[in-house]
XYZ file of C-alpha atoms in Angstrom:
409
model
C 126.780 92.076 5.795
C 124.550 89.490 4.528
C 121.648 88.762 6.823
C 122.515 92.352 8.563
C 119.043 94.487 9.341
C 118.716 98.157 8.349
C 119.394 100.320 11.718
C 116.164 101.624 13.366
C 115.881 105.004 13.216
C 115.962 107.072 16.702
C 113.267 108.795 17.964
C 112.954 112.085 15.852
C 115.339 111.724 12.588
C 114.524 113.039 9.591
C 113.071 110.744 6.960
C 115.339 111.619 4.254
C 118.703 111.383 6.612
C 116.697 107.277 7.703
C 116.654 106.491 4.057
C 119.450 107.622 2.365
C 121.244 105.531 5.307
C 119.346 102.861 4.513
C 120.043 103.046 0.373
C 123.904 103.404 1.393
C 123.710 100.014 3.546
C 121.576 98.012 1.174
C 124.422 99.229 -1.435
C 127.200 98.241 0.464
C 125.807 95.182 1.056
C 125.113 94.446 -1.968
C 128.647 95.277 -3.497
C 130.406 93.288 -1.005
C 128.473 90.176 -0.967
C 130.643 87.362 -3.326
C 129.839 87.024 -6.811
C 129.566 83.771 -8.589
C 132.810 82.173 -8.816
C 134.462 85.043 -7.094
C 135.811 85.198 -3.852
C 134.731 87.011 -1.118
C 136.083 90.384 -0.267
C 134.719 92.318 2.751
C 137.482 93.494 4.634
C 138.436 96.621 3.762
C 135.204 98.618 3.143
C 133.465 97.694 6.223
C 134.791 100.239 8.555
C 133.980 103.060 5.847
C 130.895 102.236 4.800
C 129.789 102.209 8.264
C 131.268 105.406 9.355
C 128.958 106.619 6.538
C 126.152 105.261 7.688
C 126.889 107.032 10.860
C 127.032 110.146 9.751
C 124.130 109.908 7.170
C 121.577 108.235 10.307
C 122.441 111.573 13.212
C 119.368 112.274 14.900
C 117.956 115.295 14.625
C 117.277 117.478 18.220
C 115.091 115.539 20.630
C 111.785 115.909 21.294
C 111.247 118.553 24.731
C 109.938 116.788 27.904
C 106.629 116.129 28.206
C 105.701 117.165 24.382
C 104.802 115.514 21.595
C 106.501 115.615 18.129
C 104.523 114.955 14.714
C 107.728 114.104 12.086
C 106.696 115.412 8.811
C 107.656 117.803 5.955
C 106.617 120.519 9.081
C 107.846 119.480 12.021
C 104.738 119.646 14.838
C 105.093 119.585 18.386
C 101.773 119.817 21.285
C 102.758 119.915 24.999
C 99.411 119.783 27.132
C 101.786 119.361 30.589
C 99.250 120.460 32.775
C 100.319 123.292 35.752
C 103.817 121.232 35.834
C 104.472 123.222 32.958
C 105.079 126.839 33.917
C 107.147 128.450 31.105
C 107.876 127.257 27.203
C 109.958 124.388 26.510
C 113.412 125.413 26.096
C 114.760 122.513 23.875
C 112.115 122.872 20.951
C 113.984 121.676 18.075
C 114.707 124.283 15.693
C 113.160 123.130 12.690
C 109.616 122.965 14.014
C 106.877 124.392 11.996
C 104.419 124.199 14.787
C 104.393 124.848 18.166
C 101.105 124.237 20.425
C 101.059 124.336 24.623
C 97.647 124.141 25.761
C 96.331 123.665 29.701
C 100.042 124.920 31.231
C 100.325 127.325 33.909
C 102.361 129.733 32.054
C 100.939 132.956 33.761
C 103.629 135.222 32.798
C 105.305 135.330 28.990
C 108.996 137.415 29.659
C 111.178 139.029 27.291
C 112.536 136.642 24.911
C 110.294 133.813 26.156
C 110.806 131.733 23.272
C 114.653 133.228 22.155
C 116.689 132.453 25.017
C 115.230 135.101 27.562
C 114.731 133.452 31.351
C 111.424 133.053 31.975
C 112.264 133.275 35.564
C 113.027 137.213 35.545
C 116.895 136.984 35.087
C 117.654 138.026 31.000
C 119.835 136.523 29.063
C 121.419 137.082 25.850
C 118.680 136.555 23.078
C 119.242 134.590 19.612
C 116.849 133.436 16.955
C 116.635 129.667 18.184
C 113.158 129.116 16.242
C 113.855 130.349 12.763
C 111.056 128.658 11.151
C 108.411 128.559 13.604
C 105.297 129.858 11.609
C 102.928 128.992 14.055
C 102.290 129.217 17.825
C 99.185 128.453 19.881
C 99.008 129.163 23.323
C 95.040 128.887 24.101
C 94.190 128.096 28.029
C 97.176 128.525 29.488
C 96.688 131.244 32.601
C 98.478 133.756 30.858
C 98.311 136.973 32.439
C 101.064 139.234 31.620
C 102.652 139.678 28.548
C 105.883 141.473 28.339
C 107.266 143.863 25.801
C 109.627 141.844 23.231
C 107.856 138.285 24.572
C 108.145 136.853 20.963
C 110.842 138.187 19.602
C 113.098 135.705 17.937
C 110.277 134.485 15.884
C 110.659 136.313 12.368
C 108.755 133.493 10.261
C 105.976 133.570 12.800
C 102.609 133.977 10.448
C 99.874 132.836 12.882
C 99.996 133.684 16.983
C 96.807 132.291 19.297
C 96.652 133.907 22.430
C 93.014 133.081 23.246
C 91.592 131.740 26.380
C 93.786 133.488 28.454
C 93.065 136.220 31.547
C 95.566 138.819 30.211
C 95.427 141.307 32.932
C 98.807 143.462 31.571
C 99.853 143.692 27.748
C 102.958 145.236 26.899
C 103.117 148.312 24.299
C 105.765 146.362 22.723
C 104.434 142.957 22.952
C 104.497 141.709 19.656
C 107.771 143.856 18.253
C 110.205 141.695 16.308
C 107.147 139.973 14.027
C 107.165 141.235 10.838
C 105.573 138.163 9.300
C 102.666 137.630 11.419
C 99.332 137.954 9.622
C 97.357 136.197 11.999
C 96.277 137.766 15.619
C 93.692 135.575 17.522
C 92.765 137.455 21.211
C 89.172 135.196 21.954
C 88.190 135.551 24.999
C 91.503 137.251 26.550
C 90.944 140.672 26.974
C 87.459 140.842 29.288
C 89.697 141.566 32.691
C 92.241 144.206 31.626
C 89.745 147.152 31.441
C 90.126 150.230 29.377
C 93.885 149.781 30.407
C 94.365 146.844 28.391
C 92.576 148.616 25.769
C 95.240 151.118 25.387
C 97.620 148.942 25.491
C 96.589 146.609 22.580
C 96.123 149.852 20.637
C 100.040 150.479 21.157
C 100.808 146.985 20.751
C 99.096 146.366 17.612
C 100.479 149.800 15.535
C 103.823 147.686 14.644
C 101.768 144.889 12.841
C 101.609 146.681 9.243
C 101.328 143.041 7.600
C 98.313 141.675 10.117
C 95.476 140.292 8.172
C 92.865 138.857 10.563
C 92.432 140.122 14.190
C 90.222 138.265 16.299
C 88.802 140.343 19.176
C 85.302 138.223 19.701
C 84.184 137.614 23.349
C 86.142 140.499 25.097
C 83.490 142.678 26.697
C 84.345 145.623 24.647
C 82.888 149.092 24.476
C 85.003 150.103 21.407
C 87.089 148.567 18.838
C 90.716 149.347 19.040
C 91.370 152.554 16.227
C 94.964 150.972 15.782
C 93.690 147.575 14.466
C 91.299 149.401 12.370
C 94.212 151.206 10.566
C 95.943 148.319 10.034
C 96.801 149.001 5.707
C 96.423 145.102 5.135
C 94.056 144.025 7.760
C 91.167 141.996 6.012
C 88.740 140.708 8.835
C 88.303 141.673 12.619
C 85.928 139.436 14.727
C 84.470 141.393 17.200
C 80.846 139.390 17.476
C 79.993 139.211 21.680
C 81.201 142.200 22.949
C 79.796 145.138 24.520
C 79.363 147.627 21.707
C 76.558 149.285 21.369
C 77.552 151.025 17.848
C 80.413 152.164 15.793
C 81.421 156.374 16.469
C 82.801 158.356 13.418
C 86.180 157.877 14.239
C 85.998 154.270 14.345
C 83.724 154.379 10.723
C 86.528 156.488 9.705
C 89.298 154.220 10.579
C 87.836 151.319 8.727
C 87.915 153.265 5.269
C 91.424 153.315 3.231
C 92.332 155.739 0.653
C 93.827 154.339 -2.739
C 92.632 150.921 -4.063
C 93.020 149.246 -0.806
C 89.994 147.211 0.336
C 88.743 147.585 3.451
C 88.211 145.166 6.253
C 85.551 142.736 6.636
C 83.709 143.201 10.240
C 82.121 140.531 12.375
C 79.607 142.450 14.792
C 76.721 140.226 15.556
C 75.748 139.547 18.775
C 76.481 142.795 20.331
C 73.533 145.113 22.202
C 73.347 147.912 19.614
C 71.402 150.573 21.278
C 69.181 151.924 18.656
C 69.306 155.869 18.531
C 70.249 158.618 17.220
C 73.804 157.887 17.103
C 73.349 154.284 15.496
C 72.096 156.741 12.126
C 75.890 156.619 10.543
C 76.870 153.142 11.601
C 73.635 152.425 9.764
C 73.966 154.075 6.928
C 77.621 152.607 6.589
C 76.368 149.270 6.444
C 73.773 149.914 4.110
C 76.406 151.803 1.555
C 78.681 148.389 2.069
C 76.874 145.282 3.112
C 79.565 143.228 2.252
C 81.774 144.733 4.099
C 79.333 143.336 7.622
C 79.021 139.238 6.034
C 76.689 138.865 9.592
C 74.758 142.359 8.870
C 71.703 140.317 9.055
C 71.920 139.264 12.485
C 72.390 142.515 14.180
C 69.197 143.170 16.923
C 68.862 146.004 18.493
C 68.990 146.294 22.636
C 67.574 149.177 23.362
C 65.322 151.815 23.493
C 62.337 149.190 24.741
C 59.893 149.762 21.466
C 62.869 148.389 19.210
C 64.203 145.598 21.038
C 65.319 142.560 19.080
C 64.306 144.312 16.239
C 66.351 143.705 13.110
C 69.257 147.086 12.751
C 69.167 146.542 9.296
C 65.687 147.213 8.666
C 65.147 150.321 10.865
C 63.820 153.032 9.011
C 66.547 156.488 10.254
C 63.311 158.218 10.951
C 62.915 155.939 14.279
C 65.896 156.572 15.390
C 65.360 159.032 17.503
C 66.835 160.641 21.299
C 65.231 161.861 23.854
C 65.747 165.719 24.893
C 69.212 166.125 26.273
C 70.028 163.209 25.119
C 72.733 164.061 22.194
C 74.330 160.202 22.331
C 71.382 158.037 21.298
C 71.959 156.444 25.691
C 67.811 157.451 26.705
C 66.078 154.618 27.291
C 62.212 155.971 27.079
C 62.798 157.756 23.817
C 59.235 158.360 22.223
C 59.157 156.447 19.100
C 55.500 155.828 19.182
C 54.852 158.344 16.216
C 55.689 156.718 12.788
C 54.893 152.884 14.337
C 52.030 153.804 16.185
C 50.609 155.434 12.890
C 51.074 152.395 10.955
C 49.900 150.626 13.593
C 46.545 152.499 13.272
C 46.118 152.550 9.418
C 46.501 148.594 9.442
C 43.800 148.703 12.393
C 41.275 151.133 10.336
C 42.004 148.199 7.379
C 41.301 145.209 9.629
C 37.687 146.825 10.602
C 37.022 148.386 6.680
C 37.546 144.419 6.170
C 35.412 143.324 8.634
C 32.732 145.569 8.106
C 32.270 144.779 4.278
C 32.182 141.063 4.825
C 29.571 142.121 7.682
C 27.324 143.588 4.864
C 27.861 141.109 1.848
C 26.412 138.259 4.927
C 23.371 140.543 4.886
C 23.079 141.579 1.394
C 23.041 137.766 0.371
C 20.460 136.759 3.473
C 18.398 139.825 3.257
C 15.052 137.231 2.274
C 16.057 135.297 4.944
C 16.178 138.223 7.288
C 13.222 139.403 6.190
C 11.396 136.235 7.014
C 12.866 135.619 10.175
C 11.713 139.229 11.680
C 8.290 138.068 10.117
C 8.068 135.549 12.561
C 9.394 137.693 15.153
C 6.281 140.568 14.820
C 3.583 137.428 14.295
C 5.063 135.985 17.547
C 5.479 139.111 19.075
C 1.981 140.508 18.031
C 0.195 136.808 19.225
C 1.648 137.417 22.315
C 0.728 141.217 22.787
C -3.282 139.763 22.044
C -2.688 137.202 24.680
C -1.681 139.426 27.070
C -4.156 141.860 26.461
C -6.580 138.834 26.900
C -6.077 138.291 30.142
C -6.114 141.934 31.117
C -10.005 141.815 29.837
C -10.342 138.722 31.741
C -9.121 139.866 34.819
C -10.912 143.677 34.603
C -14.883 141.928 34.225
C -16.688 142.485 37.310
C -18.484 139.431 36.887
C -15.564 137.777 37.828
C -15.199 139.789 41.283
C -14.772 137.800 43.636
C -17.624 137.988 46.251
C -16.661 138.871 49.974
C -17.287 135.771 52.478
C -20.289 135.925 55.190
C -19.255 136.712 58.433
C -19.283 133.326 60.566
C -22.415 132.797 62.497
């Protein structure tokens, strides 16, 4: 075997399969090749010692059409087929870590999708072909519908990406058969189901007693779903650029646990809080746990008019007011012109006390000035009043009458 190159690996096997193959060869090799002064003896443990290399160099499963595979302690795998690709790969390997399809047209995720189901409507027989997938990211691909049982299969799955996506129709059961799955990420998916979809991601999200970050951010809501709020081991829920314009005592109530449990960290900025009477308790919660809001600082109020874009957390409760009729904090000309338009005034009154003393320190410390300046101003006054009366004695002498002309002869 002298002179005889180390086999190149196929597409997809395992480093330590490669190199142990490789050790056995160079061994071989090395045992058969003659010794000084001995003869040569190859023939017999040729045919073995390749049959072990054989067995020791199998290729692990091949990478799926139109993917790409990482090799590495975690197997990775990325398809980005484009609209060709209109439901998962069904010869993943089943060691990979990571699975990522991004840009497909996958529209509808079936039962089973990624455990043998037929993604085509007819079910098969299901069986855990992915036992250590941990995570899956399916951003941007046209998914509309999800199924009940459309991950199941999966039981190492920790992290699931669903964002990007125009779900129109989640499933009650959706994400059954996950026990591991602590991450939920729902960006951007939800703004075209309607209050439907709503109630459905409260059902589908009950199961998911081990979920520790829900992300629900850019979704159009009007209220946070009270079944991801009671999640025991939930830790942070993104719900920055929705549509909520405050938190109501159930959902307050939801986010506190009893025992030593922490509660959940809450993303809420860029939402249009309307500033009434009904914001009082969500406002009082965060004050009582600031922590517990890490973006409390960049919540603006919406409405009424006289506190847009002011700052939530530094309204004082006593402006935060309804109009008549008005129990739910919705009016829109709510008179809150009576604590701000009194401090309004008081700073006013300040601004002319100000002006008015620096007004008389300018005369106190010109008064000789001013006195010789309106001096001046009687002597000029007074020289003209004699001038004037002048001419009035000028003009009243009738010596200076003018005499009437002759008549013309």
């Amino acid at each position: 075997l002298q002179g005889l190159a180390p086999p190149v690996p196929p597409r997809g096997a395992p480093n330590s399969l490669v190199s142990a193959a490789a050790r056995a060869l160079d061994a071989g090799a090395a045992a058969m090749a003659p010794h000084a002064g001995q003869p040569g003896a190859r023939g017999p443990l040729l045919p073995g010692l390749l049959l072990v290399a054989a067995a020791l160099s199998r290729p692990a499963a091949p990478c799926p059409f139109q993917c790409y595979c990482f090799a590495g302690p975690k197997l990775l795998l990325r398809c980005a087929s484009g609209a060709e690709l209109r439901q998962p790969p069904r010869d993943v390997p089943p060691d990979a870590r990571n699975l990522t399809i991004v840009g497909a047209n996958l529209t509808v995720l079936r039962a089973a999708a990624f455990a043998g189901g037929d993604a085509d409507g007819e079910q098969k027989e299901a069986g855990v072909r992915l036992p250590l997938l941990t995570a899956l990211r399916l951003t941007q691909n046209n998914i509309e519908v999800v199924e009940d049982g459309a991950f199941d299969g999966l039981p190492s799955l920790e992290a699931l990406d669903l964002s990007q996506n125009p779900l129109r129709a989640l499933g009650g059961a959706a994400f059954r058969g996950l026990p591991a799955l602590r991450s939920l990420q729902l960006n951007q998916a939800l703004a075209q189901g309607g209050p439907a979809l709503l109630e459905s991601l409260d059902a589908a999200l009950a199961p998911l007693a081990d979920l520790r970050l829900l992300g629900l951010a850019g979704n159009a809501l009007s209220r946070l779903p009270l079944a991801g709020l009671r999640l025991p081991r939930l830790e942070q829920l993104d719900a920055r650029r929705n549509a909520l314009a405050g938190l109501g005592t159930d959902e307050l109530r939801a986010l506190e646990r009893d025992g030593d449990l922490p509660g959940p960290r809450l993303l809420l900025a860029d939402n249009p809080l309307r500033c009434g009477c009904a914001a009082r308790p969500l406002l009082a919660w965060i004050r009582n746990a600031t922590e517990r809001v890490p973006d409390a600082r960049r919540l603006r109020c919406a409405a009424p008019r006289p506190l847009h874009n002011r700052s939530f957390l530094d309204l004082d409760e006593a402006w935060l007011r309804c109009a008549d009729g008005d129990a739910d904090g919705r009016g829109e000309e709510v008179d809150l012109s009576g604590p701000e338009l009194e401090a309004s005034y008081v700073f006013f009154g300040l601004v002319l006390a100000l002006i008015g003393l620096i007004f008389l320190m300018v005369l106190y410390l010109n008064r000789r000035g001013i006195q010789r300046w309106m001096r001046n101003l009687r002597e000029a006054c007074r020289d003209q009043m004699e001038g004037y009366h002048y001419r009035y004695e000028q003009d009243a002498d009738p010596r200076r009458a003018p005499t009437t002309a002759a008549p013309a002869g």
